[in-house]
Coordinates of C-alpha atoms and ligand atoms in Angstrom, one line a residue:
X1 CA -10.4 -32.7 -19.9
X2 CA -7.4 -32.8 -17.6
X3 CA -7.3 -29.6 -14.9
X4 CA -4.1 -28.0 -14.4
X5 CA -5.2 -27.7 -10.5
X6 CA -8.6 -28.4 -8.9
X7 CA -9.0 -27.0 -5.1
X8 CA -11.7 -28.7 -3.8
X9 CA -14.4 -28.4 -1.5
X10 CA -13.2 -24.7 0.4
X11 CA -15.7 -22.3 1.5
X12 CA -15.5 -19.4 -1.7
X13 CA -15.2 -16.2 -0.4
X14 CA -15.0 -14.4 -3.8
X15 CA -14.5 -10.6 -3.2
X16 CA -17.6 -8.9 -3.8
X17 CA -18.7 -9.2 -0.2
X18 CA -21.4 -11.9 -1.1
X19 CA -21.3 -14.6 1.7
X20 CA -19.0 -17.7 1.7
X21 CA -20.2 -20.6 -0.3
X22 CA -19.0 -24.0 -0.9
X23 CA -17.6 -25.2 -4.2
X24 CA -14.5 -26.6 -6.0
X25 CA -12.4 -24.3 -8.3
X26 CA -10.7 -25.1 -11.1
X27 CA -7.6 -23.5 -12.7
X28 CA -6.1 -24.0 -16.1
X29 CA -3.1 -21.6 -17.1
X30 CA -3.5 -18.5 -15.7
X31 CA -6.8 -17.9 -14.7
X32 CA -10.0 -20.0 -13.2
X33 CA -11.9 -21.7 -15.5
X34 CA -14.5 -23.2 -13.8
X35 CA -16.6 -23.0 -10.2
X36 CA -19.1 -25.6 -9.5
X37 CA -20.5 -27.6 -6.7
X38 CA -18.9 -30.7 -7.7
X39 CA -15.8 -30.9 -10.9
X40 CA -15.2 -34.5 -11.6
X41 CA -12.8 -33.8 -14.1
X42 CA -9.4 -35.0 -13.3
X43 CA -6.3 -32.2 -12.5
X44 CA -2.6 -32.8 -12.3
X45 CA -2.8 -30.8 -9.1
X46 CA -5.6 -31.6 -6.3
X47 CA -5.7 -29.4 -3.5
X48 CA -8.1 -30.6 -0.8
X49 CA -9.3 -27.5 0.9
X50 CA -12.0 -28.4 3.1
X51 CA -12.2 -26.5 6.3
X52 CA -10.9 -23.6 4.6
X53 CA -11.6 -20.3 2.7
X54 CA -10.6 -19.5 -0.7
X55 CA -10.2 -15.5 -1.4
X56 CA -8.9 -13.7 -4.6
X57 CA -5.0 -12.8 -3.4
X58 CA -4.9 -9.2 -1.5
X59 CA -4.3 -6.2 -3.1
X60 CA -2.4 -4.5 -1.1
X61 CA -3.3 -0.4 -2.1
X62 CA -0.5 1.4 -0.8
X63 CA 2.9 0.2 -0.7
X64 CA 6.6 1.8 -1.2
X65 CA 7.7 -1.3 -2.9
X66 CA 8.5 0.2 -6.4
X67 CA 12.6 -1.1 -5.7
X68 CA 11.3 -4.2 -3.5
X69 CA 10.0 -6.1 -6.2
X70 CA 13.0 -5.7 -8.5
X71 CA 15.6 -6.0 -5.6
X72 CA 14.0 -8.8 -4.3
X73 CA 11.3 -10.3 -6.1
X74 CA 10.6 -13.0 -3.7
X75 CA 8.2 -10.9 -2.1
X76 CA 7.9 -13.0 1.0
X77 CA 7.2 -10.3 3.4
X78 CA 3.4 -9.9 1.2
X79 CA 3.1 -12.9 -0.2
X80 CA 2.9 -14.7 2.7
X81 CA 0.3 -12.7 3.7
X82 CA -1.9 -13.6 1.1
X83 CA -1.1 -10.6 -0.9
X84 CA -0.8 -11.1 -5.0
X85 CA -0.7 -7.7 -6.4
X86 CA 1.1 -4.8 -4.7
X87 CA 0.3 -0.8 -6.2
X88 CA 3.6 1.0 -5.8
X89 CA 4.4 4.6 -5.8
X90 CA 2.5 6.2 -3.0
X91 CA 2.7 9.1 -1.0
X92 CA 4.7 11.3 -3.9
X93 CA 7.4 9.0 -4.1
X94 CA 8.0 6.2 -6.7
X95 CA 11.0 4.5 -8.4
X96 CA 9.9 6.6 -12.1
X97 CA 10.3 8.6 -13.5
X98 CA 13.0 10.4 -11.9
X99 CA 16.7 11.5 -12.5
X100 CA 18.4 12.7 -9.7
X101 CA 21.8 14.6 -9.8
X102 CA 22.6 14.3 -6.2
X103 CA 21.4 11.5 -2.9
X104 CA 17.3 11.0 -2.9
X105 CA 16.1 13.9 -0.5
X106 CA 13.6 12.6 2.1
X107 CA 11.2 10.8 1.6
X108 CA 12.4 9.5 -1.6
X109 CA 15.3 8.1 0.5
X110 CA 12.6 5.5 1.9
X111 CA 12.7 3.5 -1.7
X112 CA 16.4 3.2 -2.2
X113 CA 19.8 5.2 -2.6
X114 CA 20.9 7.5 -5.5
X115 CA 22.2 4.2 -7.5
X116 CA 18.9 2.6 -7.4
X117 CA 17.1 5.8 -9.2
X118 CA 18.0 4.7 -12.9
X119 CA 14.8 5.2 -14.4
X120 CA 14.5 8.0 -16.5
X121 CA 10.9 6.7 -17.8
X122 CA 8.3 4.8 -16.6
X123 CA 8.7 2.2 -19.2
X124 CA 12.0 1.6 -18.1
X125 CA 10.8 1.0 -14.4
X126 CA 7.9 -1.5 -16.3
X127 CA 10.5 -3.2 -18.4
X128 CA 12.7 -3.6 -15.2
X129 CA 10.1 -5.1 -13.3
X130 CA 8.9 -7.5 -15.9
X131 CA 12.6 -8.8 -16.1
X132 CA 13.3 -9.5 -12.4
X133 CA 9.8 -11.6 -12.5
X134 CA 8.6 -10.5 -9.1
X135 CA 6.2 -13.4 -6.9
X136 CA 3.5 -10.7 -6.9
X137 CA 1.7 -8.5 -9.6
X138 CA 2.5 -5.0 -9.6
X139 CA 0.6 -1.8 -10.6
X140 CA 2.3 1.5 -10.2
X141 CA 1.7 5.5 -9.5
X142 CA 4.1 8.0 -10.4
X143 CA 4.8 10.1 -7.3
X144 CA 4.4 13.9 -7.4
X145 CA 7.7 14.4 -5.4
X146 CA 9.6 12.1 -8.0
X147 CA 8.5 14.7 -10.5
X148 CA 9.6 17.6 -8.3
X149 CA 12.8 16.0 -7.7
X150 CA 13.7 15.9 -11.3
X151 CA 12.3 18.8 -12.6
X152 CA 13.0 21.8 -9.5
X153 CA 16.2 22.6 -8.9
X154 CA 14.6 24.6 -5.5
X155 CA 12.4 21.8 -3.4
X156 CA 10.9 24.7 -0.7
X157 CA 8.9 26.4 -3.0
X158 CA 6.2 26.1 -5.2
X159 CA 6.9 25.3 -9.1
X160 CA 7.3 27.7 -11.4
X161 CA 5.2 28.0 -15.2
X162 CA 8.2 25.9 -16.9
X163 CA 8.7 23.5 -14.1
X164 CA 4.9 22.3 -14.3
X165 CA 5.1 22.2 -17.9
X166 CA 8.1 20.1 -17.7
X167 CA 6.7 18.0 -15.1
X168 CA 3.2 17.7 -17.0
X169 CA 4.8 16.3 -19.9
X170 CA 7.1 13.8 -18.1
X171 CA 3.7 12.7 -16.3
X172 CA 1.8 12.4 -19.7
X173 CA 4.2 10.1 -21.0
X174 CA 4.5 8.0 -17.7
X175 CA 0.4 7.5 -18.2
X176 CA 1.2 7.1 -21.9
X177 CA 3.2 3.7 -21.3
X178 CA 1.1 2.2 -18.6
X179 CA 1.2 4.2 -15.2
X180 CA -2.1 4.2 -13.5
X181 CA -2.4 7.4 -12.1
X182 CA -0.5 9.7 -9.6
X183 CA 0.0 10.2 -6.0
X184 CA 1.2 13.0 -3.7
X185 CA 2.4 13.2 -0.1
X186 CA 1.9 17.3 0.6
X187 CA 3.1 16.8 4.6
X188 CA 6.6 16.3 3.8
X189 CA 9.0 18.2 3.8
X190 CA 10.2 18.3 -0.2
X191 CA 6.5 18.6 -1.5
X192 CA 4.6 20.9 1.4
X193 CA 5.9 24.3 -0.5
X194 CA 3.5 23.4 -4.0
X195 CA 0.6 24.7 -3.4
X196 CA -2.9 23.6 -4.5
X197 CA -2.6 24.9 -8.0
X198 CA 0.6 23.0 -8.9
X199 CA -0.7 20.1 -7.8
X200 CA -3.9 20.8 -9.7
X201 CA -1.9 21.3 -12.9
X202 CA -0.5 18.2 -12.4
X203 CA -3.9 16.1 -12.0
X204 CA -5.3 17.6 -14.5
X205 CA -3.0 15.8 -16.8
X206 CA -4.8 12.7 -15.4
X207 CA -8.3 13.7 -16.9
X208 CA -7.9 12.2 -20.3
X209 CA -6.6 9.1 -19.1
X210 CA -9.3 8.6 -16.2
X211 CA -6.6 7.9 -14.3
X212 CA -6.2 7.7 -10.3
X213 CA -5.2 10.8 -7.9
X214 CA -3.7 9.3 -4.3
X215 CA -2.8 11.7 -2.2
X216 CA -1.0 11.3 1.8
X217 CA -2.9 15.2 2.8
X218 CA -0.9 17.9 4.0
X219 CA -1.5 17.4 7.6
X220 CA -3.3 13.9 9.2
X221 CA -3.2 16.5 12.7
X222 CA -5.4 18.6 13.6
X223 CA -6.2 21.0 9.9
X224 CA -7.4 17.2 8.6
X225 CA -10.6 18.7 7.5
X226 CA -8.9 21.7 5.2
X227 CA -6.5 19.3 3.9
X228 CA -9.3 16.8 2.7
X229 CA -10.9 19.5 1.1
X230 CA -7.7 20.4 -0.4
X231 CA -7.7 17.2 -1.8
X232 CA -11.0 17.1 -2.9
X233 CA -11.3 19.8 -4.3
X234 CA -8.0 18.9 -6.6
X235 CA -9.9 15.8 -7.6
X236 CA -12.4 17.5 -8.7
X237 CA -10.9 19.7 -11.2
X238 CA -9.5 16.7 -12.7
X239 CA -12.8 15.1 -12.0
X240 CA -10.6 12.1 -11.7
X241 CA -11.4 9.3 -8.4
X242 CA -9.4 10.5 -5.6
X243 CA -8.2 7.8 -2.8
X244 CA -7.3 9.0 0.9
X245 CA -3.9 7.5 2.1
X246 CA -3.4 5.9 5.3
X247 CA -7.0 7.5 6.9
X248 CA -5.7 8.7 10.4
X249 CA -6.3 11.3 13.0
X250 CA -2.8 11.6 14.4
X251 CA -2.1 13.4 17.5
X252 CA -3.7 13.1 20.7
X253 CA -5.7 16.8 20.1
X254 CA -7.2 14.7 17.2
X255 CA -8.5 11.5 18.8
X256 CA -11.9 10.7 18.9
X257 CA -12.1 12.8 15.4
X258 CA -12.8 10.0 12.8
X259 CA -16.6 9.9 12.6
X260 CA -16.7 13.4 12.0
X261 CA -13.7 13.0 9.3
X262 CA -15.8 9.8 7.7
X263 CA -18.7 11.8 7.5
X264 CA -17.3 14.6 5.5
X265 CA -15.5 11.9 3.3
X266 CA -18.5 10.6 2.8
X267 CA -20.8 13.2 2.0
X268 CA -18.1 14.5 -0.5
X269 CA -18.7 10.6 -1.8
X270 CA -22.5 11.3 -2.8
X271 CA -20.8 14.3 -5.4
X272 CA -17.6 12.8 -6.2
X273 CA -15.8 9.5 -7.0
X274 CA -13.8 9.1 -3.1
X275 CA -12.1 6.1 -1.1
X276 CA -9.7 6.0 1.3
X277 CA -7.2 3.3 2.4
X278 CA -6.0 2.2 5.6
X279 CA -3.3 0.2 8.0
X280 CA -4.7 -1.8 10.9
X281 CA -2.4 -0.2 13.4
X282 CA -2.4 2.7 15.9
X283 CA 1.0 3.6 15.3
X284 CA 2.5 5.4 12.1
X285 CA 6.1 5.0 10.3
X286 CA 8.4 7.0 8.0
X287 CA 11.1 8.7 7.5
X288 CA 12.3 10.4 11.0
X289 CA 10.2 14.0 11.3
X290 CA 11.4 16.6 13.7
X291 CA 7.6 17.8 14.3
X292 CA 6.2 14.8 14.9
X293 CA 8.9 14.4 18.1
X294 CA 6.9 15.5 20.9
X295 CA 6.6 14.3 24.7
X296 CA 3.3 13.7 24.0
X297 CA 3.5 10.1 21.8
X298 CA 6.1 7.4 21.7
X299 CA 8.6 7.4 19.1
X300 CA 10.7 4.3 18.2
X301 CA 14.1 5.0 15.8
X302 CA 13.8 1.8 13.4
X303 CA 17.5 3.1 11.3
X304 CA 19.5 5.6 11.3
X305 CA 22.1 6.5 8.6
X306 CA 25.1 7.9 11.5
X307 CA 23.3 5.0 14.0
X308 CA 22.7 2.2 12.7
X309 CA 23.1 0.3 15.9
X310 CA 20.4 2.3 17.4
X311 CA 17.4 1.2 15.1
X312 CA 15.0 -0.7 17.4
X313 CA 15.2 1.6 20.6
X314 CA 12.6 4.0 21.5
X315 CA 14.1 7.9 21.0
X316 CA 13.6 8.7 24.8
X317 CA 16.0 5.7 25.9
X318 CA 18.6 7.6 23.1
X319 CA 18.1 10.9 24.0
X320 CA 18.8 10.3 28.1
X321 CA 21.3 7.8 27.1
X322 CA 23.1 11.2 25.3
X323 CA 22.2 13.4 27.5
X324 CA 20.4 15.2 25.1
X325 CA 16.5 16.8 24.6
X326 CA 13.9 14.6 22.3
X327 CA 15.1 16.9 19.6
X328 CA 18.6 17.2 19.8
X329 CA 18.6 13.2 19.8
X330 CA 16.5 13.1 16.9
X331 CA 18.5 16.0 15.0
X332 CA 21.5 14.0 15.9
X333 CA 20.0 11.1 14.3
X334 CA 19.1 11.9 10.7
X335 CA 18.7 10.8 8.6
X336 CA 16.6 8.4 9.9
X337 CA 13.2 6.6 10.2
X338 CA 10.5 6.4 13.4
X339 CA 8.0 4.5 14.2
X340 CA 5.4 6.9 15.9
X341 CA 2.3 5.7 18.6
X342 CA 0.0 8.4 17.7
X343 CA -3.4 6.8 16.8
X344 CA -6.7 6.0 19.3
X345 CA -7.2 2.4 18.6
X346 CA -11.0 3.1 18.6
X347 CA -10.2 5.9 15.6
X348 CA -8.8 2.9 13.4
X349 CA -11.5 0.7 13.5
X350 CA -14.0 3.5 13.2
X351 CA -12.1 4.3 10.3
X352 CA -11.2 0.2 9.0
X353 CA -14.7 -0.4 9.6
X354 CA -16.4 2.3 7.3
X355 CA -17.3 1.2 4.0
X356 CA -15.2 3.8 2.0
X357 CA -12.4 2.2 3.5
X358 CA -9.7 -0.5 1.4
X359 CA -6.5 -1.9 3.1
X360 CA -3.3 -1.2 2.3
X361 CA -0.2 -1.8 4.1
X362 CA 2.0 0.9 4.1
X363 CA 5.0 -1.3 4.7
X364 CA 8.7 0.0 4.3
X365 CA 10.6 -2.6 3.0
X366 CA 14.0 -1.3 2.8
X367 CA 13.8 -0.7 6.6
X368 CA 15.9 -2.5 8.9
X369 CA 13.4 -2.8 11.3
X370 CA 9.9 -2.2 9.9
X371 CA 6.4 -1.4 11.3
X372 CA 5.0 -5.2 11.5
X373 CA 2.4 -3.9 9.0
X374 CA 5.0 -4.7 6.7
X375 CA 4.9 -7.9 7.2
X376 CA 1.3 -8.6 9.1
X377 CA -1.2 -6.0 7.9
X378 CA -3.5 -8.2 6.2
X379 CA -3.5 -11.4 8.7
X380 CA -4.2 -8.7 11.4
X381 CA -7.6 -7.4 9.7
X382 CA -8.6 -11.2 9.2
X383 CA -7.7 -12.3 12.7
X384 CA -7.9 -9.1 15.2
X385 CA -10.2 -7.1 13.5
X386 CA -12.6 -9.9 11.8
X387 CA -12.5 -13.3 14.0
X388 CA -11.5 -11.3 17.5
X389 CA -13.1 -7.7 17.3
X390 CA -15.7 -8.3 15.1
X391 CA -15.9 -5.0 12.9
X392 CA -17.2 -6.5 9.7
X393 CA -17.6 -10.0 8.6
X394 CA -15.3 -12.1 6.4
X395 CA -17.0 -11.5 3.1
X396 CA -16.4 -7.6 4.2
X397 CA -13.1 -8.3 5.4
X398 CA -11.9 -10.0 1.9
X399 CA -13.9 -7.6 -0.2
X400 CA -12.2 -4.4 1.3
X401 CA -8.5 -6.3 0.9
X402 CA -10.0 -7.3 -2.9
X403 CA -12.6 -6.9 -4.5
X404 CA -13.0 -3.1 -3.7
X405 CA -9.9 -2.6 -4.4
X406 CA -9.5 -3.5 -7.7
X407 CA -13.1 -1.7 -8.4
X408 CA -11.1 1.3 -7.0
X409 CA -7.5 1.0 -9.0
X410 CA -9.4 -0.7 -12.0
X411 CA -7.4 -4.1 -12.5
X412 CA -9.6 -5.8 -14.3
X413 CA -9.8 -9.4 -14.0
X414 CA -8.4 -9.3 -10.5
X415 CA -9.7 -8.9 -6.9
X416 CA -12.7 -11.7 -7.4
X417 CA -13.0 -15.8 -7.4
X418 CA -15.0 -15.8 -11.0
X419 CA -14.8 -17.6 -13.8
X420 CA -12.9 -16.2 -16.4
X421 CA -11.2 -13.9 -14.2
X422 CA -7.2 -14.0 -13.2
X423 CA -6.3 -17.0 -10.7
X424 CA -5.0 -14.8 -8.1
X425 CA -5.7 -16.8 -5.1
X426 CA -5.2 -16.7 -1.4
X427 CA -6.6 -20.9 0.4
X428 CA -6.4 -19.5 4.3
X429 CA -7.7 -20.9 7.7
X430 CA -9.9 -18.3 9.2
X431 CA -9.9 -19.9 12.7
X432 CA -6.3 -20.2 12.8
X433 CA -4.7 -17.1 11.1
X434 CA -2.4 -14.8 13.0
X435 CA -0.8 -12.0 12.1
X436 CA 3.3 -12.8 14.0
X437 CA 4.7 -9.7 13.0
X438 CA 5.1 -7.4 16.4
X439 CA 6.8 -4.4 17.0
X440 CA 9.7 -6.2 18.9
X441 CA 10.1 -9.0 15.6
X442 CA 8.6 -7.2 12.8
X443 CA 10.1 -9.6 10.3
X444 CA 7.4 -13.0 11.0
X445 CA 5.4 -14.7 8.3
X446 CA 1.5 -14.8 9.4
X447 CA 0.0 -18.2 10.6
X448 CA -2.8 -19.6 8.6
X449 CA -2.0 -18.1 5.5
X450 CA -2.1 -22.5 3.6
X451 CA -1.1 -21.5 -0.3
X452 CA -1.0 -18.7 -2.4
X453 CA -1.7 -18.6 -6.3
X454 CA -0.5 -15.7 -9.1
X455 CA -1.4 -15.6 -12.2
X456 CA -2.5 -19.7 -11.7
X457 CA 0.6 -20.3 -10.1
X458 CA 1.0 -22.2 -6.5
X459 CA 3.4 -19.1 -5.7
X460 CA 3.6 -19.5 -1.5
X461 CA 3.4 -22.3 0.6
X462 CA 4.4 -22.2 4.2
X463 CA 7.7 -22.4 5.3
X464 CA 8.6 -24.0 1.3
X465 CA 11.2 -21.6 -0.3
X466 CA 12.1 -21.4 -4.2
X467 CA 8.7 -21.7 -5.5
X468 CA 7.8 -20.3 -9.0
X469 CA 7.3 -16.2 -9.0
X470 CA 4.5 -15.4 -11.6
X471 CA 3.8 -11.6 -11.4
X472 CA 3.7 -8.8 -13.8
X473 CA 3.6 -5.4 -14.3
X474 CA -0.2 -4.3 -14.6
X475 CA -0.4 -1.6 -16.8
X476 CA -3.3 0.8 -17.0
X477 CA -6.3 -0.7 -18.4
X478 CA -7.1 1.3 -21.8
Ligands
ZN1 ZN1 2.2 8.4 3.3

């Protein structure tokens, strides 16, 4: 018996949450075939890993990277971070399937321009994918706002009888070829007019597919408790498993709000199927929002369509510069995106730490100058929140970037070091990973981060370029 690859000897930390144990894995096409104390078989590939930890690759829960991983399937910004299967189409925006008859309105301007919307159905998105043989495996929601876009011709109001017909059906047959559920993102601008029943209609379509409801809640400020129960009480109509975007309290007259936020999330728990997701950061990003520009908390311009040169420079330097008030600068500006410092630090780890909680990244890929969680989200939980701050310990740390995850999204086969199961693996050094990736250089691979496999595939290596890209379109499990 001859091994395609045998790592040997690393501590297995396999993304249940059980603690690390010591054993040599081996992987033959494109899963792991055997875990034992000691393989003697021969491999053509023979990674020594001792001293280090071998995880199932991250899952990273919440991503915009439906156009990423066809524009530029490299995927280096996640893949070096350990990260092997990204779910797309989050916060009511995704790639399908949508037909648009003018420029994407915001936020749907955050995945690409009105060229790059030519996907009229979700299989052609999944086809698409599968042909540009992205590094990382990808797994996608269809974005209630997409639906909007194509269906309304009016964005500020809420749908009409026909429109949710018409969006119902083109959901249906997204689900039908392989999307695994739906999202919203009810604080923007081009999706705050539905109101609860639309959306309701919407997940309802979800029931007979037991598919998944994602939802960025109509305000993260200071109604967060109505809008959770909004959202719950959504889910529940559908009785379909509901996951909370991006967990915040943002604005300072919210700090110090997140244990009593978990604590209704999780008593709804106990009646209902609930997670939430989260980015290890006190500061938020997306598209430029006029409401959100206050004295109160920092605001950093990362692009602008009529300023390009200003991306990078915090909106009071702009606005003084121009002689102009915080909102004149940032009218001025638009479109445009914003990096905002709204967050306690002590509300996100109260919030990473909880055990409802899964990471996801939130990165904007297309951005010129992206929020490092782009780029550093998942080093970050291992080295700042794990190794320096102690929150949880590694097994917790790797099951809430894995294992839970794929529990929660229902990729089977993934998110867990088992035999049998994908090879989907991340070979890191816990005492020496860094997340690089700062506000000032976003754009950094982590430290630490040794090899990364997809689908049994050595996929990432540091600083090695051109290696093979082995991911594929997940499509809802049936
Ligand atoms: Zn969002």
């Amino acid at each position: 018996m001859m091994y395609h690859t045998l790592i040997r000897g690393a501590q297995v930390v396999d993304g249940t949450g059980a603690p690390p144990y010591r054993a040599d894995v081996a992987i033959e096409n494109e899963r792991v075939v055997r875990i034992a104390e000691h393989i003697d078989a021969p491999a053509r590939n023979v990674i020594e890993a001792e001293g280090l930890y071998l995880a199932p690759g991250f899952i990273d829960v919440h991503t915009h990277d439906d156009l990423e991983v066809i524009h530029r399937p490299e995927m280096t910004a996640k893949l070096s971070q350990g990260v092997t299967t990204v779910i797309v189409g989050n916060c009511g925006i995704s790639a399908s399937p949508v037909k648009l008859g003018s420029e994407p309105p915001d936020p749907l301007n955050l995945l690409g321009e009105r060229a790059d919307f030519r996907f009229p159905q979700f299989s052609d998105y999944a086809r698409a994918v599968q042909a540009a043989r992205p590094a990382v495996n990808v797994a996608a929601l269809i974005g209630h706002t997409a639906l909007r876009v194509t269906q309304m011709s009016e964005l500020q109001r809420t749908a009409t009888e026909s429109e949710i017909v018409a969006m119902r059906e083109q959901l249906r047959g997204a689900l039908e070829q392989g999307a695994i559920g739906m999202s919203s993102g009810l604080a923007y601008y081009n999706a705050k007019q539905s109101d609860t029943a639309e959306v309701m209609a919407l997940v309802r379509e979800l029931t007979a597919f037991d598919a998944i409801y994602t939802t960025h809640l109509r305000t993260e400020f200071d109604q967060i408790i109505d809008a959770m129960d909004e959202a719950l009480e959504t889910a529940r109509e559908g009785q379909v498993r509901l996951v909370v975007s991006h967990l915040k309290c943002a604005g300072k007259g919210n700090w110090g709000r997140s244990g009593e936020v978990l604590s209704h999330l999780q008593s709804a728990a106990s009646r209902q199927r609930v997670a939430c997701d989260c980015y290890p950061y006190s500061a938020s990003s997306s598209t430029l929002d006029l409401e959100q520009v206050t004295p109160e908390s920092e605001v950093t311009i990362t692009w602008s369509r009529p300023f390009p040169e200003q991306g990078g420079r915090p909106l009071a330097d702009i606005a003084e510069q121009w002689g102009l008030s915080l909102q004149e600068a940032a009218q001025k500006l638009q479109p445009a995106g914003a990096v905002y410092h709204c967050m306690d630090p002590n509300d996100v780890e109260t919030i990473l730490r909880h055990p409802l909680t899964m990471i996801g990244s939130d990165g904007l890929p297309k951005d010129p100058h992206p929020h490092p969680r782009l780029w550093g989200a998942f080093p970050r939980v291992l080295a700042h929140y794990c190794r320096e701050r102690k929150l949880f310990d590694l097994a917790t740390a790797v099951y809430k970037m894995s294992g839970r995850s794929a529990e929660q999204f229902r990729l089977r086969d993934r998110g867990v070091v088992k035999e049998g199961a994908f090879a989907d693996l991340v070979l890191l050094d816990f005492e020496r990973i860094e997340s690089t990736a700062s506000f000032e250089q976003p754009q950094q691979a982590a430290r630490g981060i040794e090899a990364v496999w997809v689908n049994g595939t050595r996929s990432y290596e540091p600083g090695k370029t051109g290696l093979a890209r082995n991911g594929r379109m997940l499509l809802r499990d049936h």
